Short mmCIF file of C-alpha atoms in Angstrom, two decimals:
data_model
loop_
_atom_site.label_atom_id
_atom_site.label_comp_id
_atom_site.label_asym_id
_atom_site.label_seq_id
_atom_site.Cartn_x
_atom_site.Cartn_y
_atom_site.Cartn_z
CA UNK A 1 0.20 -0.26 -0.30
CA UNK A 2 1.02 3.51 -0.30
CA UNK A 3 1.12 6.29 1.79
CA UNK A 4 -2.30 7.65 1.91
CA UNK A 5 -2.42 11.26 1.11
CA UNK A 6 -5.61 13.80 2.10
CA UNK A 7 -5.34 17.64 -0.27
CA UNK A 8 -4.90 19.90 3.13
CA UNK A 9 -1.41 17.84 3.46
CA UNK A 10 -1.64 15.29 6.12
CA UNK A 11 -0.13 11.46 5.11
CA UNK A 12 -1.08 8.29 7.33
CA UNK A 13 1.67 6.26 6.30
CA UNK A 14 1.37 2.71 4.71
CA UNK A 15 3.35 1.18 7.12
CA UNK A 16 0.19 1.06 9.04
CA UNK A 17 -1.85 -0.98 6.46
CA UNK A 18 -1.28 -4.38 6.11
CA UNK A 19 -2.99 -6.61 2.69
CA UNK A 20 -3.45 -10.40 4.45
CA UNK A 21 -2.84 -12.75 2.24
CA UNK A 22 0.11 -11.78 1.72
CA UNK A 23 -0.12 -13.76 -1.65
CA UNK A 24 -3.09 -15.23 -3.90
CA UNK A 25 -2.36 -16.96 -6.97
CA UNK A 26 -5.56 -16.39 -9.07
CA UNK A 27 -6.54 -17.83 -11.87
CA UNK A 28 -7.84 -16.21 -14.57
CA UNK A 29 -11.22 -14.86 -14.83
CA UNK A 30 -11.28 -15.83 -11.11
CA UNK A 31 -12.17 -14.11 -7.55
CA UNK A 32 -10.56 -14.47 -4.30
CA UNK A 33 -10.96 -12.70 -1.57
CA UNK A 34 -8.29 -10.11 0.30
CA UNK A 35 -8.41 -7.84 3.16
CA UNK A 36 -7.48 -4.71 3.91
CA UNK A 37 -6.76 -3.12 7.43
CA UNK A 38 -5.29 0.30 8.26
CA UNK A 39 -4.63 1.92 11.71
CA UNK A 40 -5.68 5.00 12.16
CA UNK A 41 -3.10 7.53 13.95
CA UNK A 42 -4.21 9.36 17.26
CA UNK A 43 -3.59 12.02 15.59
CA UNK A 44 -4.85 11.68 11.67
CA UNK A 45 -6.75 14.78 10.71
CA UNK A 46 -10.64 14.33 9.48
CA UNK A 47 -10.62 14.30 5.83
CA UNK A 48 -10.35 12.16 2.09
CA UNK A 49 -6.81 10.35 2.20
CA UNK A 50 -6.47 8.46 -1.34
CA UNK A 51 -3.40 6.06 -1.97
CA UNK A 52 -2.99 2.72 -4.27
CA UNK A 53 -1.99 -0.61 -3.30
CA UNK A 54 0.15 -2.73 -5.29
CA UNK A 55 0.75 -5.75 -6.88
CA UNK A 56 4.74 -6.86 -6.59
CA UNK A 57 5.70 -7.90 -9.75
CA UNK A 58 2.55 -6.05 -11.22
CA UNK A 59 3.78 -2.74 -12.00
CA UNK A 60 0.55 -2.34 -13.99
CA UNK A 61 -1.76 -3.99 -11.57
CA UNK A 62 -2.94 -1.12 -8.27
CA UNK A 63 -6.22 -0.69 -6.83
CA UNK A 64 -6.81 3.59 -6.27
CA UNK A 65 -8.43 3.16 -2.53
CA UNK A 66 -9.91 6.41 -1.06
CA UNK A 67 -10.31 7.06 3.10
CA UNK A 68 -12.26 8.83 4.92
CA UNK A 69 -11.68 10.19 8.62
CA UNK A 70 -13.77 11.97 10.81
#
């Protein structure tokens, strides 16, 4: 996961996120579930944060991520 950045410049660091499982084998046309956990720091500013979940070894594969902190 990349760092998550808000329009006002606040950042939630990637080290606060985890994807499980850490590896998947998905056949063509297949579907496999995965979970994303993001720990929001106590001092995180409210706002909309954006980043990406990236796949190692697949430079063209990414999943946009939008997180709302209230």
